XYZ file of C-alpha atoms in Angstrom:
415
model
C 0.212 -0.095 -0.200
C 1.720 3.351 -0.713
C 1.717 6.063 1.777
C -0.912 8.440 0.377
C -3.289 5.391 0.269
C -6.866 6.640 1.847
C -6.264 10.086 2.434
C -7.146 13.527 1.240
C -4.245 14.971 -0.211
C -3.295 18.568 0.065
C -3.776 20.978 -2.925
C -1.166 22.964 -3.001
C 1.171 24.689 -5.505
C 3.880 21.872 -6.450
C 1.630 20.030 -7.315
C 0.413 17.160 -5.242
C 2.227 17.260 -2.098
C -0.894 17.541 -0.476
C -3.791 16.839 -2.271
C -4.883 19.473 -3.929
C -2.485 21.893 -2.498
C -5.000 20.265 -1.041
C -6.474 18.043 -2.489
C -7.843 14.538 -1.289
C -7.791 11.339 -1.715
C -10.276 8.859 -1.155
C -8.444 8.489 2.171
C -6.978 11.867 1.158
C -10.479 13.610 1.756
C -10.859 16.555 1.116
C -8.604 16.234 -1.680
C -5.633 18.169 -0.409
C -3.233 17.748 -2.896
C -0.759 19.812 -3.135
C 1.295 19.993 -6.114
C 5.226 19.525 -5.360
C 7.119 16.106 -4.900
C 9.559 14.858 -6.995
C 9.735 16.810 -10.302
C 7.770 15.540 -13.180
C 9.604 14.317 -16.284
C 9.423 16.955 -19.265
C 6.569 17.574 -20.566
C 6.757 17.933 -25.262
C 5.348 21.427 -26.785
C 5.624 22.386 -23.018
C 7.783 25.952 -24.523
C 5.380 28.755 -26.170
C 5.318 29.040 -29.831
C 6.553 33.071 -28.790
C 6.090 35.521 -25.407
C 3.290 36.609 -24.081
C 2.024 40.280 -25.165
C 3.767 42.732 -22.255
C 1.318 42.610 -19.293
C -0.924 40.565 -19.645
C 1.119 37.196 -19.337
C -1.247 35.176 -21.126
C -0.493 33.532 -24.384
C -3.244 34.197 -26.679
C -5.027 31.275 -27.699
C -4.860 30.345 -31.501
C -5.324 27.541 -33.027
C -1.098 26.674 -33.041
C -1.168 26.995 -29.057
C -4.456 25.151 -28.998
C -2.668 22.612 -31.260
C 0.398 22.403 -28.712
C -1.695 21.922 -25.765
C -3.520 19.314 -27.191
C -0.474 17.321 -27.880
C 1.327 18.249 -23.988
C -2.593 17.005 -22.377
C -1.925 13.688 -24.377
C 1.421 12.901 -23.345
C 0.750 13.773 -19.509
C -2.381 11.424 -20.184
C -0.169 8.396 -22.001
C 2.537 9.070 -18.970
C 0.342 9.231 -16.191
C -2.175 6.366 -17.517
C -4.688 8.996 -16.836
C -8.114 7.487 -18.559
C -10.094 10.949 -19.236
C -9.067 14.817 -18.496
C -11.086 17.687 -19.538
C -8.797 21.271 -19.566
C -10.575 24.946 -20.065
C -8.693 28.191 -20.195
C -10.533 31.415 -20.415
C -9.175 34.992 -20.577
C -10.349 38.104 -21.849
C -8.657 38.915 -25.198
C -7.018 35.959 -25.524
C -9.615 33.561 -26.124
C -10.694 30.184 -24.923
C -9.793 26.554 -24.773
C -12.073 24.078 -23.831
C -11.132 19.662 -24.647
C -12.076 16.285 -22.811
C -9.470 13.508 -24.132
C -9.970 10.151 -23.149
C -12.892 7.852 -21.448
C -14.867 8.781 -18.651
C -16.205 5.346 -18.410
C -13.330 2.069 -19.266
C -16.254 -0.420 -19.228
C -18.216 1.099 -21.595
C -15.817 3.537 -23.391
C -18.175 6.298 -22.756
C -15.948 9.681 -23.771
C -15.216 12.528 -21.005
C -17.105 15.039 -21.662
C -17.065 18.920 -20.053
C -20.795 19.011 -18.776
C -19.473 15.366 -16.271
C -19.757 15.577 -12.844
C -16.939 14.289 -10.862
C -16.089 14.444 -6.708
C -13.699 17.966 -5.981
C -12.225 16.496 -2.880
C -10.354 19.204 -0.947
C -11.747 22.229 -3.374
C -14.569 21.779 -0.339
C -12.396 23.628 1.904
C -13.010 26.261 -0.129
C -16.550 25.967 0.198
C -16.687 25.590 4.104
C -14.225 28.376 4.681
C -16.050 30.841 2.812
C -19.579 29.534 4.592
C -17.642 30.749 7.988
C -16.413 33.644 7.031
C -19.808 34.970 6.099
C -20.372 34.113 9.119
C -17.484 36.339 10.181
C -18.817 38.847 8.185
C -22.271 38.773 9.879
C -20.463 39.071 13.448
C -21.810 35.949 14.491
C -18.304 34.374 14.741
C -14.339 36.204 14.591
C -11.338 34.335 13.733
C -9.795 34.481 16.445
C -11.870 32.542 18.516
C -10.856 29.553 19.600
C -12.371 26.299 18.904
C -12.913 24.915 22.166
C -15.570 27.708 22.490
C -17.779 25.548 20.117
C -16.376 21.826 20.423
C -15.461 19.970 22.975
C -12.456 17.802 23.653
C -10.167 19.409 21.026
C -6.446 19.180 22.673
C -5.006 22.352 22.670
C -8.532 23.649 21.924
C -8.342 26.589 24.430
C -5.822 28.311 22.395
C -6.143 27.024 19.005
C -8.309 29.802 17.192
C -10.449 29.788 13.935
C -7.724 31.682 12.172
C -5.496 28.559 12.533
C -7.553 26.057 12.014
C -8.736 27.750 7.915
C -4.833 28.455 7.580
C -3.493 25.012 8.263
C -1.555 26.133 11.224
C -3.057 24.450 14.580
C -0.888 21.271 15.107
C -3.675 19.075 14.844
C -2.631 15.311 13.758
C -4.659 14.764 10.190
C -7.333 11.634 10.437
C -6.539 10.192 6.961
C -3.267 9.630 8.344
C -4.178 7.485 11.069
C -3.497 4.260 10.065
C -7.131 2.311 11.821
C -8.381 5.206 9.863
C -6.719 3.965 6.664
C -7.504 -0.090 7.500
C -11.304 0.906 8.070
C -11.536 3.126 4.904
C -9.669 0.457 3.130
C -12.020 -2.845 4.012
C -15.535 -0.935 3.725
C -15.062 2.144 1.366
C -19.125 2.044 1.043
C -20.177 2.923 4.601
C -20.692 6.068 6.217
C -17.797 7.996 7.810
C -19.866 10.686 11.180
C -17.445 13.775 11.445
C -17.130 12.958 15.201
C -15.741 9.462 14.506
C -12.997 11.949 12.470
C -11.831 13.607 14.775
C -11.528 10.408 17.350
C -8.917 9.546 14.883
C -7.027 13.003 14.990
C -7.952 13.190 19.157
C -6.148 10.074 20.117
C -2.801 11.194 18.553
C -0.651 14.233 20.545
C -0.594 17.493 18.632
C 2.267 18.057 15.860
C 3.371 21.883 17.512
C 1.975 24.670 19.206
C -0.569 26.861 17.829
C 0.397 28.588 15.007
C 3.920 27.469 15.018
C 4.461 26.264 11.571
C 1.978 24.775 8.382
C 0.934 21.344 8.167
C -2.001 20.447 5.894
C -4.263 18.673 8.175
C -8.112 17.638 7.164
C -8.941 17.601 10.966
C -9.135 21.516 10.716
C -11.983 21.597 8.210
C -13.738 19.103 10.275
C -13.626 21.181 13.432
C -14.811 24.386 11.020
C -18.081 22.574 9.518
C -19.225 21.536 13.273
C -18.393 25.796 14.024
C -20.697 26.335 10.843
C -23.300 23.598 12.334
C -23.328 24.940 15.634
C -23.391 29.023 14.783
C -26.303 28.290 12.164
C -28.317 25.315 13.757
C -28.236 23.879 10.275
C -26.894 20.797 8.476
C -23.147 21.822 6.832
C -24.762 20.768 3.658
C -27.871 22.993 3.811
C -25.736 26.060 4.837
C -23.491 25.813 1.548
C -26.126 25.203 -0.684
C -28.130 28.509 0.563
C -25.742 30.617 1.633
C -22.247 29.878 -0.865
C -23.753 28.137 -3.960
C -27.343 30.030 -4.235
C -25.428 33.680 -4.111
C -22.558 32.056 -6.349
C -24.965 30.821 -9.208
C -23.175 27.522 -8.740
C -26.191 24.972 -9.911
C -24.289 22.430 -10.493
C -22.528 21.433 -7.412
C -23.482 20.003 -4.675
C -23.046 18.698 -1.272
C -23.237 15.510 -1.591
C -25.684 13.162 1.456
C -25.149 10.286 -0.135
C -22.496 8.579 -2.765
C -24.651 8.411 -5.684
C -23.438 11.664 -8.005
C -25.325 13.708 -10.254
C -26.360 12.752 -14.097
C -24.424 12.461 -15.749
C -21.190 11.961 -14.191
C -17.259 10.316 -14.959
C -16.741 7.193 -13.160
C -13.068 7.554 -11.157
C -10.251 4.976 -10.687
C -8.129 4.617 -8.264
C -5.028 2.449 -6.822
C -6.082 3.325 -3.434
C -7.156 0.359 -2.910
C -6.882 -2.807 -0.383
C -5.027 -4.937 -3.285
C -3.230 -1.929 -4.668
C -4.882 -2.588 -8.343
C -6.783 0.548 -10.122
C -10.408 0.145 -9.019
C -13.374 2.096 -10.180
C -14.431 4.081 -6.885
C -17.244 5.999 -8.614
C -19.775 4.573 -5.287
C -17.687 4.506 -2.741
C -19.074 6.858 0.199
C -17.285 10.394 0.350
C -18.185 10.785 3.866
C -15.163 10.266 5.599
C -14.249 13.611 3.952
C -16.864 15.670 4.593
C -15.774 19.495 5.079
C -12.822 18.649 3.684
C -13.737 17.301 0.627
C -17.257 15.278 -0.183
C -18.390 17.830 -2.510
C -19.657 17.282 -6.284
C -19.206 20.033 -8.892
C -18.578 20.165 -13.291
C -16.196 22.192 -15.319
C -18.269 25.435 -15.758
C -19.502 25.411 -12.511
C -15.632 25.051 -11.235
C -14.891 27.805 -13.565
C -17.444 30.430 -12.055
C -16.003 29.739 -8.331
C -12.425 29.811 -9.845
C -13.291 33.579 -10.121
C -16.006 34.479 -7.445
C -13.536 32.322 -4.657
C -10.243 34.735 -5.854
C -12.134 37.630 -5.784
C -14.243 37.759 -3.003
C -17.463 38.392 -4.139
C -19.358 36.738 -1.351
C -17.584 38.445 1.336
C -16.416 41.988 2.749
C -13.435 43.343 1.143
C -12.072 43.139 4.527
C -12.683 39.872 5.113
C -11.392 38.324 1.281
C -7.967 40.437 2.694
C -7.460 38.379 5.365
C -8.390 35.042 3.198
C -5.870 36.040 0.934
C -3.241 36.990 3.814
C -0.651 33.327 2.936
C 1.967 32.567 5.142
C 4.543 30.034 3.191
C 3.985 26.520 2.751
C 6.186 23.687 1.968
C 6.510 24.347 -1.727
C 8.903 27.318 -3.464
C 6.671 30.536 -4.648
C 3.356 29.106 -2.457
C 1.632 30.152 -0.120
C -1.685 29.312 1.776
C -4.251 32.046 3.214
C -7.755 31.011 4.952
C -8.763 27.601 3.009
C -7.013 29.146 -0.294
C -3.462 28.898 -1.863
C -1.390 31.578 -4.270
C 0.840 29.316 -6.196
C 2.905 31.139 -8.879
C 0.267 33.702 -9.043
C -2.733 31.403 -9.464
C -5.050 31.614 -6.693
C -7.628 28.788 -5.454
C -7.202 25.375 -4.869
C -7.097 21.506 -5.641
C -9.163 19.225 -4.761
C -8.112 14.802 -4.771
C -9.834 11.727 -3.903
C -9.641 8.318 -4.936
C -10.543 8.637 -8.373
C -10.899 12.397 -9.107
C -8.994 15.427 -8.966
C -9.563 18.949 -9.973
C -7.706 21.967 -10.056
C -9.807 25.112 -10.861
C -7.496 28.432 -10.044
C -7.411 32.111 -10.749
C -4.413 34.459 -12.075
C -5.487 37.901 -11.232
C -3.069 39.491 -13.488
C -4.376 38.351 -16.595
C -7.623 37.204 -15.486
C -7.487 33.990 -16.777
C -9.218 30.778 -15.350
C -7.860 27.041 -15.852
C -9.447 24.509 -14.599
C -8.559 20.632 -15.043
C -10.837 17.787 -14.414
C -9.570 13.998 -13.879
C -11.339 10.866 -12.945
C -7.715 9.524 -12.007
C -5.942 9.921 -8.434
C -3.361 7.411 -9.113
C 0.042 9.372 -9.267
C 3.010 8.949 -11.181
C 6.400 9.011 -10.005
C 4.959 10.737 -6.577
C 3.587 13.264 -8.777
C -0.957 13.965 -8.619
C -1.632 13.997 -12.355
C -3.604 17.280 -11.792
C -0.355 18.286 -11.068
C 1.356 17.558 -14.102
C -1.794 18.702 -16.176
C -1.709 21.957 -14.478
C 2.279 22.414 -14.953
C 2.236 21.130 -18.546
C -0.685 23.564 -19.876
C 1.103 26.973 -17.940
C 4.266 26.161 -18.997
C 2.544 26.740 -22.529
C 0.386 29.929 -21.665
C 1.751 31.710 -18.818
C 5.101 30.808 -18.977
C 5.958 33.275 -16.054
C 3.553 31.674 -13.651
C 3.969 28.478 -14.102
C 2.239 26.121 -11.823
C 3.338 24.755 -9.183
C 7.113 26.323 -10.340
C 9.636 24.644 -12.282
C 11.369 23.220 -9.128
C 8.894 21.697 -6.810
C 9.638 19.997 -3.935
C 8.806 16.520 -1.823
C 6.161 18.310 0.004
C 4.238 15.850 3.074
C 0.897 14.496 2.029
C -2.546 14.600 4.400
C-alpha cells in the first residue's frame, strides 16, 4: 500500500503534495493534494511558440497554441495513464480552450465530456471556509475565537483559533493519516463515517506543534470548522453551503451530497488507493469520510465560475477577503496558504483530490484568466499528482511566467 492510501491529499502549489495544494484522496479526504513532489518528466511541446504580450502574461489561445496544448495534454495522459481529462482555459481578449480527452467510463468506452460531474475533494475546503467567513461578516463568529468555545474535547482547544484551523496551522493530527482510519476505510469504502468519528481518529494522537508555529495540512481542521458552522447556524453544513454559498454564487451543478450517489451525467473515477493496490472503480465509494474537507461534487463550468468568485471575494466583505488572502509560506517554493485558499506562482485557488478524481480550478488575477482541470483518477505518476502534471504542462505554454506549481517542486508532506 502506498503511503498516501486513502488520504485526502493537499492541493497546493507544486502539485501534489498534499492533495491539492490541498487535494484529497479517498483516504485523503478533501483532497488536498498539494503539488510539488519529485519533479515530473519534461512534457513535450511545453514551450510557447512566442512570448506572451507585455503586461498580460497570458499567451493568446490561437489554433497553433491549441494544438500545442492538445499535444501536451495527450503526453501527460499517456505517461500518467489517465483515463479521461477535461481542460478549460479562459482569458479576456485571449480566447478560450475547452477540450476533453479519453474516456469517462472504462467499461463502456463512453467519452470524457465537459459536462460531467466529478468529485472535487479538497476544493470542498474553499466552500466550508467561505461559509465560515460569511458568519464572520455577520458578526456571529471571530477568526480569533478559540475552537474550544464551539467544540469540546479538542487538544489545545483553548488556544487554537479558527484562523489557525483555516490556515492549516493548528498542530492537530490529520485523521486521514491514522492507520486505523485507513484500514477501516480500505476495508469498507462504501460505509458512512460521521464527523465525530473522524475527530476520534485525530485526537488519539498528540498535537504535532504549538498553535500557529508551523504550516501542516490537516483535514481535521476542516471537520472542526464544519462543526462550527453547524453550531452557529443551527443547520446541517450541506444546507448552509447550498443556501448561503452555492445559491448566491449561482452554482447550479455543484452539490454537497448526503449519499454516495453522483448527479448525472458523471464520470467514473479510478484509483489505486485500494486494499489490493490495483486500480479499481471508486465511483460508488462513500465520500462521507471527507465531509467538510472534501465531500462535494461539481462540473467544469461551475468550477470555472467558482474559481473567479473565490479569488475575487464577491461573496465576502473586502476586509474579510483581504484576511483570507493573507498567506503564510507552505512547503512549496513560491507558494503560500491563506484561509482555505492558496497562491501558487500567482494562481489563486485550491486543488482537490479524492480517490478516483482530481480537480484544479485556479484564477490568475494579473491576466483575469481561469484554468480548470478535471480528471477521473488520482493515481500518482512518479510521486506527482496527475492534476499537477497537467497544470504544469498547460501553464508552461500559456503562462510561462506563472508556471504551476513552479519549475522546482519539492516533496511536500501528504495529508
